Amino acid sequence: MMNTVSKEERIKGAFFGAIVGDALCLGSHYEYDAKKIFKAYGDKPIEKFMSPGEMMGGQTHGIGWGERNYHPGKKAGGTTDYGDYNILVLEHLASIAEPKRAFEVSAILPHWMNRLENGWGSWICTMTKETYAQVKANYPVTHLGGISNAMAIRHVSAHGYYDTEDELVDVARKTMFTHTNTHALGGGEFFARVTHRVINGATPADAIEDVAILMGGFYEEKVAQAIAKFKEATDENSALSHEQFADDLAITSMARLWDVGRSEPIKVGKASPTEGTLPGAVYFILKYANDKDGLKKALQANTMVGGDNASRSIAIGMVLGAYKGVKAIPQEWKESLDQWEYCENLLNKLPLLKVS
């Protein structure tokens, strides 16, 4: 069946799918107990945006590092640091929309510093803190960043600014200037390529498989792992498909144990490292891509699993948003997202979306 969603709707769908998905995770971000999230939300999938720790005693992150509120400056309808970074990049691109030119890290640094120093409100990750200190110490741009293997996709708005895959890969990597890890940077590149292809007419499944082959190695292995788990979870004859918390079991089963706390190991599949977030995101994309309400259901399911669900939400939201279009986002989420109108006005300044 031919996809009749316009390119403009796909570009906006990619951006808002990512931001809405991220905002949906604000209430449970870093809570690793899926059963706790399910109980807190009334034994059903999340339907509305939550403030940090809402319905869960005002805290998240119930395993390993202890319980706390990671986003003290935010309320329902706001975004985590993943969403904040994507809005920051949108602000920057909108400010340089004419003339169109290559993305430079040096050009965004002053804006990034200003945002960090003036009411950021969200969790400031270790790599952001480390890079901030490096900039203060006058490190050259080419030497910025730390070794974290966490996938932090920040370039979603660039799909409204640049129209070639190579340009988007460049921006995907440069906007992750706080990271130097090969897998983390490659994860951003992977989803930049996939989203670009979906915006231009490919199905998510075809784009994912083609990009996995193109990038090879680690990425091809992780995609193969996700495809196998997706098939298992949707096979009526498998034990996994009949489990109440099938998505949670699927995500955690794709990764090794990772001892992050004083007492309990968690599984990387639900945490930040790319080895878990990439196949986890691919799993949700494939499982819900062909569902009529697939964007909504995928973002809900991802939120309910917990862990670093916000990282996965950017990838899931951008790919399925690009596939389904911006109109697939539920009206109630559009109306209750804090910065919808603000971001839409900025998106309309980008070259591929420019309103004359």
PDB file of N, CA and C in Angstrom, residues 37-103:
ATOM      1  N   ILE A  37       6.191   0.560  37.242  1.00  0.00           N
ATOM      2  CA  ILE A  37       5.611   1.573  36.352  1.00  0.00           C
ATOM      3  C   ILE A  37       4.170   1.208  36.005  1.00  0.00           C
ATOM      4  N   PHE A  38       3.949  -0.046  35.654  1.00  0.00           N
ATOM      5  CA  PHE A  38       2.620  -0.522  35.276  1.00  0.00           C
ATOM      6  C   PHE A  38       1.620  -0.325  36.415  1.00  0.00           C
ATOM      7  N   LYS A  39       2.019  -0.687  37.614  1.00  0.00           N
ATOM      8  CA  LYS A  39       1.146  -0.523  38.782  1.00  0.00           C
ATOM      9  C   LYS A  39       0.881   0.952  39.067  1.00  0.00           C
ATOM     10  N   ALA A  40       1.940   1.767  38.973  1.00  0.00           N
ATOM     11  CA  ALA A  40       1.805   3.200  39.258  1.00  0.00           C
ATOM     12  C   ALA A  40       0.852   3.877  38.287  1.00  0.00           C
ATOM     13  N   TYR A  41       0.821   3.408  37.033  1.00  0.00           N
ATOM     14  CA  TYR A  41      -0.016   4.027  36.013  1.00  0.00           C
ATOM     15  C   TYR A  41      -1.388   3.366  35.894  1.00  0.00           C
ATOM     16  N   GLY A  42      -1.807   2.671  36.956  1.00  0.00           N
ATOM     17  CA  GLY A  42      -3.156   2.115  36.987  1.00  0.00           C
ATOM     18  C   GLY A  42      -3.333   0.819  36.233  1.00  0.00           C
ATOM     19  N   ASP A  43      -2.261   0.015  36.141  1.00  0.00           N
ATOM     20  CA  ASP A  43      -2.305  -1.278  35.455  1.00  0.00           C
ATOM     21  C   ASP A  43      -2.708  -1.156  33.989  1.00  0.00           C
ATOM     22  N   LYS A  44      -2.241  -0.071  33.355  1.00  0.00           N
ATOM     23  CA  LYS A  44      -2.516   0.115  31.922  1.00  0.00           C
ATOM     24  C   LYS A  44      -1.447   1.031  31.320  1.00  0.00           C
ATOM     25  N   PRO A  45      -1.325   1.027  29.985  1.00  0.00           N
ATOM     26  CA  PRO A  45      -0.308   1.876  29.340  1.00  0.00           C
ATOM     27  C   PRO A  45      -0.534   3.356  29.625  1.00  0.00           C
ATOM     28  N   ILE A  46       0.533   4.102  29.680  1.00  0.00           N
ATOM     29  CA  ILE A  46       0.460   5.543  29.919  1.00  0.00           C
ATOM     30  C   ILE A  46      -0.354   6.222  28.820  1.00  0.00           C
ATOM     31  N   GLU A  47      -1.189   7.189  29.207  1.00  0.00           N
ATOM     32  CA  GLU A  47      -2.026   7.896  28.236  1.00  0.00           C
ATOM     33  C   GLU A  47      -1.703   9.387  28.173  1.00  0.00           C
ATOM     34  N   LYS A  48      -1.146   9.928  29.256  1.00  0.00           N
ATOM     35  CA  LYS A  48      -0.882  11.364  29.301  1.00  0.00           C
ATOM     36  C   LYS A  48       0.525  11.618  29.830  1.00  0.00           C
ATOM     37  N   PHE A  49       1.034  12.812  29.582  1.00  0.00           N
ATOM     38  CA  PHE A  49       2.352  13.175  30.078  1.00  0.00           C
ATOM     39  C   PHE A  49       2.334  13.244  31.603  1.00  0.00           C
ATOM     40  N   MET A  50       3.454  12.834  32.197  1.00  0.00           N
ATOM     41  CA  MET A  50       3.598  12.845  33.649  1.00  0.00           C
ATOM     42  C   MET A  50       4.782  13.723  34.050  1.00  0.00           C
ATOM     43  N   SER A  51       4.699  14.289  35.232  1.00  0.00           N
ATOM     44  CA  SER A  51       5.854  15.003  35.777  1.00  0.00           C
ATOM     45  C   SER A  51       6.842  13.973  36.311  1.00  0.00           C
ATOM     46  N   PRO A  52       8.087  14.346  36.569  1.00  0.00           N
ATOM     47  CA  PRO A  52       9.088  13.385  37.040  1.00  0.00           C
ATOM     48  C   PRO A  52       8.626  12.622  38.285  1.00  0.00           C
ATOM     49  N   GLY A  53       8.566  11.300  38.165  1.00  0.00           N
ATOM     50  CA  GLY A  53       8.201  10.475  39.306  1.00  0.00           C
ATOM     51  C   GLY A  53       6.734  10.516  39.686  1.00  0.00           C
ATOM     52  N   GLU A  54       5.887  11.174  38.867  1.00  0.00           N
ATOM     53  CA  GLU A  54       4.460  11.261  39.175  1.00  0.00           C
ATOM     54  C   GLU A  54       3.848   9.861  39.254  1.00  0.00           C
ATOM     55  N   MET A  55       3.045   9.626  40.256  1.00  0.00           N
ATOM     56  CA  MET A  55       2.392   8.344  40.541  1.00  0.00           C
ATOM     57  C   MET A  55       3.384   7.311  41.103  1.00  0.00           C
ATOM     58  N   MET A  56       4.645   7.679  41.219  1.00  0.00           N
ATOM     59  CA  MET A  56       5.653   6.751  41.740  1.00  0.00           C
ATOM     60  C   MET A  56       6.386   7.347  42.942  1.00  0.00           C
ATOM     61  N   GLY A  57       5.683   8.121  43.709  1.00  0.00           N
ATOM     62  CA  GLY A  57       6.273   8.685  44.916  1.00  0.00           C
ATOM     63  C   GLY A  57       7.233   9.829  44.660  1.00  0.00           C
ATOM     64  N   GLY A  58       7.147  10.428  43.472  1.00  0.00           N
ATOM     65  CA  GLY A  58       8.004  11.570  43.169  1.00  0.00           C
ATOM     66  C   GLY A  58       9.431  11.205  42.836  1.00  0.00           C
ATOM     67  N   GLN A  59       9.677   9.911  42.658  1.00  0.00           N
ATOM     68  CA  GLN A  59      11.036   9.468  42.365  1.00  0.00           C
ATOM     69  C   GLN A  59      11.045   8.497  41.197  1.00  0.00           C
ATOM     70  N   THR A  60      12.217   8.368  40.582  1.00  0.00           N
ATOM     71  CA  THR A  60      12.407   7.352  39.552  1.00  0.00           C
ATOM     72  C   THR A  60      13.709   6.627  39.872  1.00  0.00           C
ATOM     73  N   HIS A  61      14.138   5.763  38.968  1.00  0.00           N
ATOM     74  CA  HIS A  61      15.375   5.005  39.125  1.00  0.00           C
ATOM     75  C   HIS A  61      15.358   4.116  40.354  1.00  0.00           C
ATOM     76  N   GLY A  62      14.490   3.132  40.334  1.00  0.00           N
ATOM     77  CA  GLY A  62      14.319   2.271  41.494  1.00  0.00           C
ATOM     78  C   GLY A  62      15.336   1.179  41.679  1.00  0.00           C
ATOM     79  N   ILE A  63      16.270   1.013  40.737  1.00  0.00           N
ATOM     80  CA  ILE A  63      17.245  -0.070  40.868  1.00  0.00           C
ATOM     81  C   ILE A  63      18.664   0.475  40.725  1.00  0.00           C
ATOM     82  N   GLY A  64      19.583  -0.099  41.468  1.00  0.00           N
ATOM     83  CA  GLY A  64      21.005   0.181  41.268  1.00  0.00           C
ATOM     84  C   GLY A  64      21.485   1.460  41.902  1.00  0.00           C
ATOM     85  N   TRP A  65      21.238   2.599  41.245  1.00  0.00           N
ATOM     86  CA  TRP A  65      21.789   3.858  41.726  1.00  0.00           C
ATOM     87  C   TRP A  65      20.932   4.521  42.809  1.00  0.00           C
ATOM     88  N   GLY A  66      19.809   3.888  43.158  1.00  0.00           N
ATOM     89  CA  GLY A  66      18.961   4.484  44.173  1.00  0.00           C
ATOM     90  C   GLY A  66      17.902   5.375  43.570  1.00  0.00           C
ATOM     91  N   GLU A  67      16.882   5.696  44.338  1.00  0.00           N
ATOM     92  CA  GLU A  67      15.764   6.476  43.833  1.00  0.00           C
ATOM     93  C   GLU A  67      16.001   7.974  44.001  1.00  0.00           C
ATOM     94  N   ARG A  68      15.673   8.715  42.933  1.00  0.00           N
ATOM     95  CA  ARG A  68      15.800  10.163  42.969  1.00  0.00           C
ATOM     96  C   ARG A  68      14.996  10.765  41.818  1.00  0.00           C
ATOM     97  N   ASN A  69      14.867  12.069  41.829  1.00  0.00           N
ATOM     98  CA  ASN A  69      14.214  12.774  40.736  1.00  0.00           C
ATOM     99  C   ASN A  69      15.317  13.334  39.838  1.00  0.00           C
ATOM    100  N   TYR A  70      15.404  12.806  38.618  1.00  0.00           N
ATOM    101  CA  TYR A  70      16.492  13.210  37.718  1.00  0.00           C
ATOM    102  C   TYR A  70      16.216  14.503  36.955  1.00  0.00           C
ATOM    103  N   HIS A  71      14.981  14.984  36.994  1.00  0.00           N
ATOM    104  CA  HIS A  71      14.629  16.178  36.217  1.00  0.00           C
ATOM    105  C   HIS A  71      13.847  17.163  37.086  1.00  0.00           C
ATOM    106  N   PRO A  72      14.482  17.702  38.108  1.00  0.00           N
ATOM    107  CA  PRO A  72      13.784  18.524  39.110  1.00  0.00           C
ATOM    108  C   PRO A  72      13.157  19.803  38.583  1.00  0.00           C
ATOM    109  N   GLY A  73      13.608  20.302  37.441  1.00  0.00           N
ATOM    110  CA  GLY A  73      13.061  21.549  36.911  1.00  0.00           C
ATOM    111  C   GLY A  73      11.936  21.356  35.916  1.00  0.00           C
ATOM    112  N   LYS A  74      11.439  20.135  35.793  1.00  0.00           N
ATOM    113  CA  LYS A  74      10.445  19.839  34.761  1.00  0.00           C
ATOM    114  C   LYS A  74       9.085  19.442  35.331  1.00  0.00           C
ATOM    115  N   LYS A  75       8.060  19.634  34.493  1.00  0.00           N
ATOM    116  CA  LYS A  75       6.694  19.236  34.865  1.00  0.00           C
ATOM    117  C   LYS A  75       6.084  18.486  33.684  1.00  0.00           C
ATOM    118  N   ALA A  76       4.904  17.948  33.902  1.00  0.00           N
ATOM    119  CA  ALA A  76       4.227  17.187  32.848  1.00  0.00           C
ATOM    120  C   ALA A  76       4.124  18.012  31.567  1.00  0.00           C
ATOM    121  N   GLY A  77       4.474  17.386  30.447  1.00  0.00           N
ATOM    122  CA  GLY A  77       4.469  18.090  29.169  1.00  0.00           C
ATOM    123  C   GLY A  77       5.837  18.616  28.784  1.00  0.00           C
ATOM    124  N   GLY A  78       6.780  18.524  29.720  1.00  0.00           N
ATOM    125  CA  GLY A  78       8.159  18.926  29.454  1.00  0.00           C
ATOM    126  C   GLY A  78       8.960  17.755  28.922  1.00  0.00           C
ATOM    127  N   THR A  79      10.229  18.000  28.644  1.00  0.00           N
ATOM    128  CA  THR A  79      11.083  16.971  28.050  1.00  0.00           C
ATOM    129  C   THR A  79      12.256  16.631  28.965  1.00  0.00           C
ATOM    130  N   THR A  80      12.845  15.466  28.729  1.00  0.00           N
ATOM    131  CA  THR A  80      14.068  15.092  29.425  1.00  0.00           C
ATOM    132  C   THR A  80      15.240  15.780  28.718  1.00  0.00           C
ATOM    133  N   ASP A  81      16.444  15.488  29.151  1.00  0.00           N
ATOM    134  CA  ASP A  81      17.619  16.085  28.518  1.00  0.00           C
ATOM    135  C   ASP A  81      17.760  15.672  27.049  1.00  0.00           C
ATOM    136  N   TYR A  82      17.253  14.499  26.682  1.00  0.00           N
ATOM    137  CA  TYR A  82      17.317  14.073  25.280  1.00  0.00           C
ATOM    138  C   TYR A  82      16.452  14.986  24.407  1.00  0.00           C
ATOM    139  N   GLY A  83      15.250  15.268  24.874  1.00  0.00           N
ATOM    140  CA  GLY A  83      14.388  16.185  24.149  1.00  0.00           C
ATOM    141  C   GLY A  83      14.946  17.590  24.145  1.00  0.00           C
ATOM    142  N   ASP A  84      15.492  18.011  25.297  1.00  0.00           N
ATOM    143  CA  ASP A  84      16.080  19.349  25.406  1.00  0.00           C
ATOM    144  C   ASP A  84      17.181  19.563  24.381  1.00  0.00           C
ATOM    145  N   TYR A  85      18.031  18.564  24.215  1.00  0.00           N
ATOM    146  CA  TYR A  85      19.132  18.682  23.243  1.00  0.00           C
ATOM    147  C   TYR A  85      18.589  18.828  21.820  1.00  0.00           C
ATOM    148  N   ASN A  86      17.530  18.097  21.501  1.00  0.00           N
ATOM    149  CA  ASN A  86      16.963  18.202  20.150  1.00  0.00           C
ATOM    150  C   ASN A  86      16.316  19.555  19.912  1.00  0.00           C
ATOM    151  N   ILE A  87      15.705  20.121  20.946  1.00  0.00           N
ATOM    152  CA  ILE A  87      15.122  21.462  20.819  1.00  0.00           C
ATOM    153  C   ILE A  87      16.233  22.499  20.704  1.00  0.00           C
ATOM    154  N   LEU A  88      17.322  22.297  21.438  1.00  0.00           N
ATOM    155  CA  LEU A  88      18.471  23.204  21.360  1.00  0.00           C
ATOM    156  C   LEU A  88      19.050  23.230  19.939  1.00  0.00           C
ATOM    157  N   VAL A  89      19.204  22.050  19.337  1.00  0.00           N
ATOM    158  CA  VAL A  89      19.729  21.982  17.962  1.00  0.00           C
ATOM    159  C   VAL A  89      18.747  22.633  16.988  1.00  0.00           C
ATOM    160  N   LEU A  90      17.446  22.443  17.209  1.00  0.00           N
ATOM    161  CA  LEU A  90      16.438  23.110  16.379  1.00  0.00           C
ATOM    162  C   LEU A  90      16.574  24.626  16.479  1.00  0.00           C
ATOM    163  N   GLU A  91      16.731  25.148  17.683  1.00  0.00           N
ATOM    164  CA  GLU A  91      16.899  26.590  17.872  1.00  0.00           C
ATOM    165  C   GLU A  91      18.097  27.091  17.088  1.00  0.00           C
ATOM    166  N   HIS A  92      19.181  26.332  17.149  1.00  0.00           N
ATOM    167  CA  HIS A  92      20.402  26.737  16.439  1.00  0.00           C
ATOM    168  C   HIS A  92      20.197  26.726  14.926  1.00  0.00           C
ATOM    169  N   LEU A  93      19.623  25.644  14.407  1.00  0.00           N
ATOM    170  CA  LEU A  93      19.421  25.548  12.961  1.00  0.00           C
ATOM    171  C   LEU A  93      18.455  26.613  12.461  1.00  0.00           C
ATOM    172  N   ALA A  94      17.433  26.905  13.243  1.00  0.00           N
ATOM    173  CA  ALA A  94      16.474  27.937  12.840  1.00  0.00           C
ATOM    174  C   ALA A  94      17.132  29.309  12.784  1.00  0.00           C
ATOM    175  N   SER A  95      18.159  29.503  13.610  1.00  0.00           N
ATOM    176  CA  SER A  95      18.837  30.804  13.643  1.00  0.00           C
ATOM    177  C   SER A  95      19.793  30.990  12.469  1.00  0.00           C
ATOM    178  N   ILE A  96      20.148  29.878  11.801  1.00  0.00           N
ATOM    179  CA  ILE A  96      21.078  29.972  10.664  1.00  0.00           C
ATOM    180  C   ILE A  96      20.427  29.453   9.372  1.00  0.00           C
ATOM    181  N   ALA A  97      19.111  29.498   9.340  1.00  0.00           N
ATOM    182  CA  ALA A  97      18.392  28.896   8.213  1.00  0.00           C
ATOM    183  C   ALA A  97      18.752  29.512   6.865  1.00  0.00           C
ATOM    184  N   GLU A  98      19.184  30.749   6.864  1.00  0.00           N
ATOM    185  CA  GLU A  98      19.630  31.385   5.616  1.00  0.00           C
ATOM    186  C   GLU A  98      20.962  32.086   5.866  1.00  0.00           C
ATOM    187  N   PRO A  99      21.989  31.884   5.092  1.00  0.00           N
ATOM    188  CA  PRO A  99      22.016  30.878   4.029  1.00  0.00           C
ATOM    189  C   PRO A  99      22.308  29.485   4.595  1.00  0.00           C
ATOM    190  N   LYS A 100      21.880  28.474   3.874  1.00  0.00           N
ATOM    191  CA  LYS A 100      22.109  27.100   4.297  1.00  0.00           C
ATOM    192  C   LYS A 100      23.597  26.805   4.259  1.00  0.00           C
ATOM    193  N   ARG A 101      24.117  26.252   5.342  1.00  0.00           N
ATOM    194  CA  ARG A 101      25.541  25.932   5.361  1.00  0.00           C
ATOM    195  C   ARG A 101      25.834  24.719   6.238  1.00  0.00           C
ATOM    196  N   ALA A 102      27.048  24.215   6.161  1.00  0.00           N
ATOM    197  CA  ALA A 102      27.441  23.021   6.904  1.00  0.00           C
ATOM    198  C   ALA A 102      27.351  23.262   8.406  1.00  0.00           C
ATOM    199  N   PHE A 103      27.057  22.199   9.144  1.00  0.00           N
ATOM    200  CA  PHE A 103      26.935  22.292  10.594  1.00  0.00           C
ATOM    201  C   PHE A 103      28.323  22.328  11.229  1.00  0.00           C
TER     202      PHE A 103
END
